[in-house]
Amino acid sequence: MEDLETETRCPEDLEDDNDSSDDNSTKRRKKSNLLLVKPMFVEKPMETGFQQTTRICLEQIREALLHHRWQEAAEYMAYYPQILENTSHSKAQQNKEVIWRISTEILHHHPNSKIEDYNNIYERMKHSGVKHYLMICLEHSFHLMLSGHIEDAKRQLSLAEGWRHGKESAAQYQRTKLIHAYRGLLDYIIWCDKKVTHCNTDLSDPRDSQELQNYFRQASVNLKEILKSPGVWDSFILSYVEMLEFYEDHEEALQILNDYAYDNTFPPNPNAHVFLYQYLKQHGTSDRKLMKVLKNLHVIVPSHEMMLDYSSFLLQSEKKSDLQKALGVVLEMLDFACWRSNLDAWKRLKAIIQKLQLQEDWKDVVSLKMAARKDWWPALHFTSFHASKDSEENPELMEVKASLTKILCPVTKIDRRHNIGNTYCPTIICTYL
């Protein structure tokens, strides 16, 4: 054993040996080429036997998880919760969360896990401490919902709604709001199921069903409350609007969508403007109001697919300024690589320029819009690679782009001998001429 320690000891330690008689032989000794690997399990100072056992057990669980050995991880996990019996441990709360997270992770991947196993873990964790009670209830509800146990999921959220412990903190308040929101969403899901069942079994108008109205009222209370808490609530808002539309309360539905899109206390959310636009379009709103919604969406996401609709409205407008706006909108779309090969976007650009050419100053308008793009647009759209790809995959697209090349990137001289790799306008556009 002493020989093994000597072989693996660092060279500095060997040179500091106090035995002078062995000094020369030590220096002549060939250095070991073996790598000094840090052992996986290192004994901690001041550790009791119980703490050492649980630490090693956790490290074995970690290794099993990293290598997706779920059965092995489950076997170790059956013993690890014993750490909760150590009441003097300074990290008791952290250990509870570790057990909660690892146990559910193993169950998510274990091929033989059952809903009862989840329920046992969640119930045990709920009663092991109060700090994570609300989040555990919410997660438990998620799993039940995904497993199709909607009523059981709702029951879990109902229990969480009535739970109180000490003085309510800001974090606890936010979690309670979240639970209210998901409780409303579950009421909406149940309402949808009841509506389908009612339509299939009863010939009367489902809107007259008292049962449906009860679930609608229950869902409405929580879903409407969401708008008092700034955030991204897309699924909840759409659920509430769908129910309002079903009962033909279009005024309230429109108010909800307007508040969601234009309330400055909420974070910028392009989806909110999309929902409002789709609702207004569905109900035959004027083009001017639709353009207003799309204008706000353009500010947030200039590359959004709805910008094709926006440019179409601007193109149809009789105002000269709207036509110039349409040009800017489509050029900004094409600034993004995701639109590079989109035929509709290039056709729209061609239509705008053709209409713009009826104005005397059209060249100045195009030149002004392209001034900031002349150095990099050719490399984005008009390389030989793009020409070759377009000719093979979409000849119509190549034809449209070729007709716009001289307008967007006018040049006085084309040097065909220039290396295509050095991408600047005179060289690149020659492929499209």
PDB file of N, CA and C in Angstrom, residues 17-82:
ATOM      1  N   ASP A  17      11.109  15.277   0.271  1.00  0.00           N
ATOM      2  CA  ASP A  17      11.351  14.209   1.230  1.00  0.00           C
ATOM      3  C   ASP A  17      12.537  14.595   2.104  1.00  0.00           C
ATOM      4  N   ASN A  18      12.414  14.437   3.430  1.00  0.00           N
ATOM      5  CA  ASN A  18      13.451  14.844   4.374  1.00  0.00           C
ATOM      6  C   ASN A  18      14.574  13.827   4.493  1.00  0.00           C
ATOM      7  N   ASP A  19      14.373  12.620   3.971  1.00  0.00           N
ATOM      8  CA  ASP A  19      15.392  11.580   4.093  1.00  0.00           C
ATOM      9  C   ASP A  19      16.475  11.834   3.052  1.00  0.00           C
ATOM     10  N   SER A  20      17.648  12.389   3.499  1.00  0.00           N
ATOM     11  CA  SER A  20      18.708  12.772   2.557  1.00  0.00           C
ATOM     12  C   SER A  20      19.339  11.577   1.887  1.00  0.00           C
ATOM     13  N   SER A  21      19.355  10.417   2.541  1.00  0.00           N
ATOM     14  CA  SER A  21      19.990   9.238   1.964  1.00  0.00           C
ATOM     15  C   SER A  21      19.243   8.762   0.729  1.00  0.00           C
ATOM     16  N   ASP A  22      17.931   9.057   0.665  1.00  0.00           N
ATOM     17  CA  ASP A  22      17.141   8.608  -0.484  1.00  0.00           C
ATOM     18  C   ASP A  22      16.962   9.710  -1.509  1.00  0.00           C
ATOM     19  N   ASP A  23      17.585  10.873  -1.269  1.00  0.00           N
ATOM     20  CA  ASP A  23      17.317  12.033  -2.110  1.00  0.00           C
ATOM     21  C   ASP A  23      17.725  11.783  -3.548  1.00  0.00           C
ATOM     22  N   ASN A  24      18.992  11.238  -3.737  1.00  0.00           N
ATOM     23  CA  ASN A  24      19.471  11.028  -5.095  1.00  0.00           C
ATOM     24  C   ASN A  24      18.660   9.994  -5.841  1.00  0.00           C
ATOM     25  N   SER A  25      18.323   8.920  -5.146  1.00  0.00           N
ATOM     26  CA  SER A  25      17.542   7.872  -5.809  1.00  0.00           C
ATOM     27  C   SER A  25      16.157   8.379  -6.175  1.00  0.00           C
ATOM     28  N   THR A  26      15.630   9.282  -5.351  1.00  0.00           N
ATOM     29  CA  THR A  26      14.299   9.830  -5.635  1.00  0.00           C
ATOM     30  C   THR A  26      14.341  10.665  -6.903  1.00  0.00           C
ATOM     31  N   LYS A  27      15.366  11.484  -7.067  1.00  0.00           N
ATOM     32  CA  LYS A  27      15.474  12.337  -8.239  1.00  0.00           C
ATOM     33  C   LYS A  27      15.682  11.523  -9.496  1.00  0.00           C
ATOM     34  N   ARG A  28      16.386  10.364  -9.337  1.00  0.00           N
ATOM     35  CA  ARG A  28      16.618   9.526 -10.510  1.00  0.00           C
ATOM     36  C   ARG A  28      15.396   8.720 -10.889  1.00  0.00           C
ATOM     37  N   ARG A  29      14.441   8.638  -9.964  1.00  0.00           N
ATOM     38  CA  ARG A  29      13.264   7.815 -10.228  1.00  0.00           C
ATOM     39  C   ARG A  29      12.453   8.413 -11.364  1.00  0.00           C
ATOM     40  N   LYS A  30      12.040   7.602 -12.281  1.00  0.00           N
ATOM     41  CA  LYS A  30      11.238   8.056 -13.416  1.00  0.00           C
ATOM     42  C   LYS A  30       9.857   8.472 -12.947  1.00  0.00           C
ATOM     43  N   LYS A  31       9.408   9.635 -13.432  1.00  0.00           N
ATOM     44  CA  LYS A  31       8.075  10.130 -13.052  1.00  0.00           C
ATOM     45  C   LYS A  31       6.995   9.235 -13.631  1.00  0.00           C
ATOM     46  N   SER A  32       5.961   9.023 -12.824  1.00  0.00           N
ATOM     47  CA  SER A  32       4.848   8.191 -13.264  1.00  0.00           C
ATOM     48  C   SER A  32       4.017   8.926 -14.305  1.00  0.00           C
ATOM     49  N   ASN A  33       3.593   8.201 -15.347  1.00  0.00           N
ATOM     50  CA  ASN A  33       2.739   8.773 -16.384  1.00  0.00           C
ATOM     51  C   ASN A  33       1.261   8.616 -16.076  1.00  0.00           C
ATOM     52  N   LEU A  34       0.962   8.004 -14.943  1.00  0.00           N
ATOM     53  CA  LEU A  34      -0.442   7.779 -14.585  1.00  0.00           C
ATOM     54  C   LEU A  34      -1.099   9.091 -14.199  1.00  0.00           C
ATOM     55  N   LEU A  35      -2.326   9.310 -14.718  1.00  0.00           N
ATOM     56  CA  LEU A  35      -3.095  10.483 -14.343  1.00  0.00           C
ATOM     57  C   LEU A  35      -3.669  10.302 -12.944  1.00  0.00           C
ATOM     58  N   LEU A  36      -3.602  11.360 -12.161  1.00  0.00           N
ATOM     59  CA  LEU A  36      -4.143  11.297 -10.816  1.00  0.00           C
ATOM     60  C   LEU A  36      -5.619  11.669 -10.868  1.00  0.00           C
ATOM     61  N   VAL A  37      -6.468  10.680 -10.888  1.00  0.00           N
ATOM     62  CA  VAL A  37      -7.905  10.888 -11.026  1.00  0.00           C
ATOM     63  C   VAL A  37      -8.519  11.205  -9.672  1.00  0.00           C
ATOM     64  N   LYS A  38      -9.336  12.233  -9.662  1.00  0.00           N
ATOM     65  CA  LYS A  38     -10.019  12.584  -8.423  1.00  0.00           C
ATOM     66  C   LYS A  38     -11.062  11.519  -8.112  1.00  0.00           C
ATOM     67  N   PRO A  39     -11.022  10.941  -6.949  1.00  0.00           N
ATOM     68  CA  PRO A  39     -11.995   9.876  -6.631  1.00  0.00           C
ATOM     69  C   PRO A  39     -13.412  10.418  -6.636  1.00  0.00           C
ATOM     70  N   MET A  40     -14.355   9.541  -7.003  1.00  0.00           N
ATOM     71  CA  MET A  40     -15.754   9.951  -7.087  1.00  0.00           C
ATOM     72  C   MET A  40     -16.310  10.268  -5.714  1.00  0.00           C
ATOM     73  N   PHE A  41     -15.988   9.468  -4.750  1.00  0.00           N
ATOM     74  CA  PHE A  41     -16.515   9.646  -3.404  1.00  0.00           C
ATOM     75  C   PHE A  41     -15.404  10.142  -2.484  1.00  0.00           C
ATOM     76  N   VAL A  42     -15.514  11.364  -2.075  1.00  0.00           N
ATOM     77  CA  VAL A  42     -14.517  11.958  -1.188  1.00  0.00           C
ATOM     78  C   VAL A  42     -15.143  12.153   0.180  1.00  0.00           C
ATOM     79  N   GLU A  43     -14.520  11.608   1.167  1.00  0.00           N
ATOM     80  CA  GLU A  43     -15.059  11.726   2.506  1.00  0.00           C
ATOM     81  C   GLU A  43     -14.945  13.160   2.999  1.00  0.00           C
ATOM     82  N   LYS A  44     -16.040  13.692   3.481  1.00  0.00           N
ATOM     83  CA  LYS A  44     -16.083  15.061   3.961  1.00  0.00           C
ATOM     84  C   LYS A  44     -15.648  15.118   5.428  1.00  0.00           C
ATOM     85  N   PRO A  45     -14.979  16.195   5.814  1.00  0.00           N
ATOM     86  CA  PRO A  45     -14.594  16.318   7.228  1.00  0.00           C
ATOM     87  C   PRO A  45     -15.824  16.496   8.101  1.00  0.00           C
ATOM     88  N   MET A  46     -15.778  15.992   9.308  1.00  0.00           N
ATOM     89  CA  MET A  46     -16.860  16.140  10.287  1.00  0.00           C
ATOM     90  C   MET A  46     -18.160  15.503   9.797  1.00  0.00           C
ATOM     91  N   GLU A  47     -18.068  14.426   9.016  1.00  0.00           N
ATOM     92  CA  GLU A  47     -19.250  13.725   8.523  1.00  0.00           C
ATOM     93  C   GLU A  47     -19.559  12.550   9.424  1.00  0.00           C
ATOM     94  N   THR A  48     -20.841  12.390   9.748  1.00  0.00           N
ATOM     95  CA  THR A  48     -21.267  11.199  10.470  1.00  0.00           C
ATOM     96  C   THR A  48     -21.423  10.063   9.472  1.00  0.00           C
ATOM     97  N   GLY A  49     -21.535   8.868   9.963  1.00  0.00           N
ATOM     98  CA  GLY A  49     -21.736   7.726   9.084  1.00  0.00           C
ATOM     99  C   GLY A  49     -23.026   7.828   8.292  1.00  0.00           C
ATOM    100  N   PHE A  50     -24.084   8.358   8.937  1.00  0.00           N
ATOM    101  CA  PHE A  50     -25.373   8.518   8.272  1.00  0.00           C
ATOM    102  C   PHE A  50     -25.266   9.516   7.115  1.00  0.00           C
ATOM    103  N   GLN A  51     -24.586  10.639   7.356  1.00  0.00           N
ATOM    104  CA  GLN A  51     -24.440  11.649   6.309  1.00  0.00           C
ATOM    105  C   GLN A  51     -23.598  11.130   5.151  1.00  0.00           C
ATOM    106  N   GLN A  52     -22.564  10.360   5.477  1.00  0.00           N
ATOM    107  CA  GLN A  52     -21.728   9.804   4.424  1.00  0.00           C
ATOM    108  C   GLN A  52     -22.518   8.818   3.558  1.00  0.00           C
ATOM    109  N   THR A  53     -23.343   8.006   4.191  1.00  0.00           N
ATOM    110  CA  THR A  53     -24.143   7.026   3.454  1.00  0.00           C
ATOM    111  C   THR A  53     -25.124   7.705   2.513  1.00  0.00           C
ATOM    112  N   THR A  54     -25.826   8.737   3.003  1.00  0.00           N
ATOM    113  CA  THR A  54     -26.804   9.421   2.154  1.00  0.00           C
ATOM    114  C   THR A  54     -26.118  10.199   1.026  1.00  0.00           C
ATOM    115  N   ARG A  55     -24.941  10.742   1.301  1.00  0.00           N
ATOM    116  CA  ARG A  55     -24.223  11.461   0.246  1.00  0.00           C
ATOM    117  C   ARG A  55     -23.805  10.515  -0.871  1.00  0.00           C
ATOM    118  N   ILE A  56     -23.262   9.365  -0.488  1.00  0.00           N
ATOM    119  CA  ILE A  56     -22.855   8.381  -1.500  1.00  0.00           C
ATOM    120  C   ILE A  56     -24.074   7.882  -2.271  1.00  0.00           C
ATOM    121  N   CYS A  57     -25.175   7.703  -1.569  1.00  0.00           N
ATOM    122  CA  CYS A  57     -26.406   7.247  -2.219  1.00  0.00           C
ATOM    123  C   CYS A  57     -26.860   8.273  -3.268  1.00  0.00           C
ATOM    124  N   LEU A  58     -26.798   9.563  -2.937  1.00  0.00           N
ATOM    125  CA  LEU A  58     -27.200  10.605  -3.873  1.00  0.00           C
ATOM    126  C   LEU A  58     -26.277  10.635  -5.093  1.00  0.00           C
ATOM    127  N   GLU A  59     -24.995  10.410  -4.873  1.00  0.00           N
ATOM    128  CA  GLU A  59     -24.066  10.408  -5.995  1.00  0.00           C
ATOM    129  C   GLU A  59     -24.315   9.214  -6.921  1.00  0.00           C
ATOM    130  N   GLN A  60     -24.697   8.099  -6.338  1.00  0.00           N
ATOM    131  CA  GLN A  60     -25.045   6.932  -7.163  1.00  0.00           C
ATOM    132  C   GLN A  60     -26.317   7.203  -7.974  1.00  0.00           C
ATOM    133  N   ILE A  61     -27.276   7.889  -7.362  1.00  0.00           N
ATOM    134  CA  ILE A  61     -28.503   8.267  -8.081  1.00  0.00           C
ATOM    135  C   ILE A  61     -28.161   9.186  -9.241  1.00  0.00           C
ATOM    136  N   ARG A  62     -27.272  10.137  -8.970  1.00  0.00           N
ATOM    137  CA  ARG A  62     -26.861  11.067 -10.026  1.00  0.00           C
ATOM    138  C   ARG A  62     -26.243  10.329 -11.202  1.00  0.00           C
ATOM    139  N   GLU A  63     -25.352   9.409 -10.930  1.00  0.00           N
ATOM    140  CA  GLU A  63     -24.704   8.647 -11.994  1.00  0.00           C
ATOM    141  C   GLU A  63     -25.731   7.842 -12.788  1.00  0.00           C
ATOM    142  N   ALA A  64     -26.679   7.240 -12.099  1.00  0.00           N
ATOM    143  CA  ALA A  64     -27.701   6.440 -12.780  1.00  0.00           C
ATOM    144  C   ALA A  64     -28.574   7.329 -13.667  1.00  0.00           C
ATOM    145  N   LEU A  65     -28.912   8.518 -13.187  1.00  0.00           N
ATOM    146  CA  LEU A  65     -29.725   9.432 -13.983  1.00  0.00           C
ATOM    147  C   LEU A  65     -28.984   9.894 -15.231  1.00  0.00           C
ATOM    148  N   LEU A  66     -27.706  10.224 -15.066  1.00  0.00           N
ATOM    149  CA  LEU A  66     -26.923  10.706 -16.199  1.00  0.00           C
ATOM    150  C   LEU A  66     -26.800   9.658 -17.295  1.00  0.00           C
ATOM    151  N   HIS A  67     -26.840   8.401 -16.916  1.00  0.00           N
ATOM    152  CA  HIS A  67     -26.714   7.320 -17.897  1.00  0.00           C
ATOM    153  C   HIS A  67     -28.060   6.652 -18.195  1.00  0.00           C
ATOM    154  N   HIS A  68     -29.133   7.280 -17.755  1.00  0.00           N
ATOM    155  CA  HIS A  68     -30.504   6.818 -18.038  1.00  0.00           C
ATOM    156  C   HIS A  68     -30.761   5.389 -17.542  1.00  0.00           C
ATOM    157  N   ARG A  69     -30.163   5.060 -16.426  1.00  0.00           N
ATOM    158  CA  ARG A  69     -30.425   3.757 -15.805  1.00  0.00           C
ATOM    159  C   ARG A  69     -31.538   3.964 -14.766  1.00  0.00           C
ATOM    160  N   TRP A  70     -32.766   4.016 -15.257  1.00  0.00           N
ATOM    161  CA  TRP A  70     -33.899   4.442 -14.427  1.00  0.00           C
ATOM    162  C   TRP A  70     -34.224   3.445 -13.322  1.00  0.00           C
ATOM    163  N   GLN A  71     -34.098   2.147 -13.608  1.00  0.00           N
ATOM    164  CA  GLN A  71     -34.395   1.154 -12.576  1.00  0.00           C
ATOM    165  C   GLN A  71     -33.385   1.236 -11.437  1.00  0.00           C
ATOM    166  N   GLU A  72     -32.129   1.393 -11.798  1.00  0.00           N
ATOM    167  CA  GLU A  72     -31.087   1.523 -10.774  1.00  0.00           C
ATOM    168  C   GLU A  72     -31.307   2.789  -9.946  1.00  0.00           C
ATOM    169  N   ALA A  73     -31.649   3.867 -10.608  1.00  0.00           N
ATOM    170  CA  ALA A  73     -31.911   5.118  -9.893  1.00  0.00           C
ATOM    171  C   ALA A  73     -33.087   4.962  -8.938  1.00  0.00           C
ATOM    172  N   ALA A  74     -34.115   4.234  -9.385  1.00  0.00           N
ATOM    173  CA  ALA A  74     -35.291   4.022  -8.537  1.00  0.00           C
ATOM    174  C   ALA A  74     -34.941   3.199  -7.305  1.00  0.00           C
ATOM    175  N   GLU A  75     -34.079   2.220  -7.468  1.00  0.00           N
ATOM    176  CA  GLU A  75     -33.687   1.381  -6.335  1.00  0.00           C
ATOM    177  C   GLU A  75     -32.917   2.188  -5.295  1.00  0.00           C
ATOM    178  N   TYR A  76     -31.996   3.028  -5.742  1.00  0.00           N
ATOM    179  CA  TYR A  76     -31.270   3.887  -4.804  1.00  0.00           C
ATOM    180  C   TYR A  76     -32.215   4.914  -4.169  1.00  0.00           C
ATOM    181  N   MET A  77     -33.151   5.394  -4.975  1.00  0.00           N
ATOM    182  CA  MET A  77     -34.054   6.440  -4.485  1.00  0.00           C
ATOM    183  C   MET A  77     -34.967   5.926  -3.384  1.00  0.00           C
ATOM    184  N   ALA A  78     -35.201   4.633  -3.353  1.00  0.00           N
ATOM    185  CA  ALA A  78     -36.039   4.064  -2.304  1.00  0.00           C
ATOM    186  C   ALA A  78     -35.415   4.241  -0.923  1.00  0.00           C
ATOM    187  N   TYR A  79     -34.100   4.386  -0.870  1.00  0.00           N
ATOM    188  CA  TYR A  79     -33.397   4.527   0.404  1.00  0.00           C
ATOM    189  C   TYR A  79     -33.053   5.981   0.739  1.00  0.00           C
ATOM    190  N   TYR A  80     -32.891   6.801  -0.283  1.00  0.00           N
ATOM    191  CA  TYR A  80     -32.410   8.159  -0.040  1.00  0.00           C
ATOM    192  C   TYR A  80     -33.327   9.013   0.845  1.00  0.00           C
ATOM    193  N   PRO A  81     -34.668   8.879   0.776  1.00  0.00           N
ATOM    194  CA  PRO A  81     -35.529   9.709   1.638  1.00  0.00           C
ATOM    195  C   PRO A  81     -35.266   9.570   3.131  1.00  0.00           C
ATOM    196  N   GLN A  82     -34.459   8.590   3.540  1.00  0.00           N
ATOM    197  CA  GLN A  82     -34.108   8.473   4.953  1.00  0.00           C
ATOM    198  C   GLN A  82     -33.394   9.723   5.460  1.00  0.00           C
TER     199      GLN A  82
END
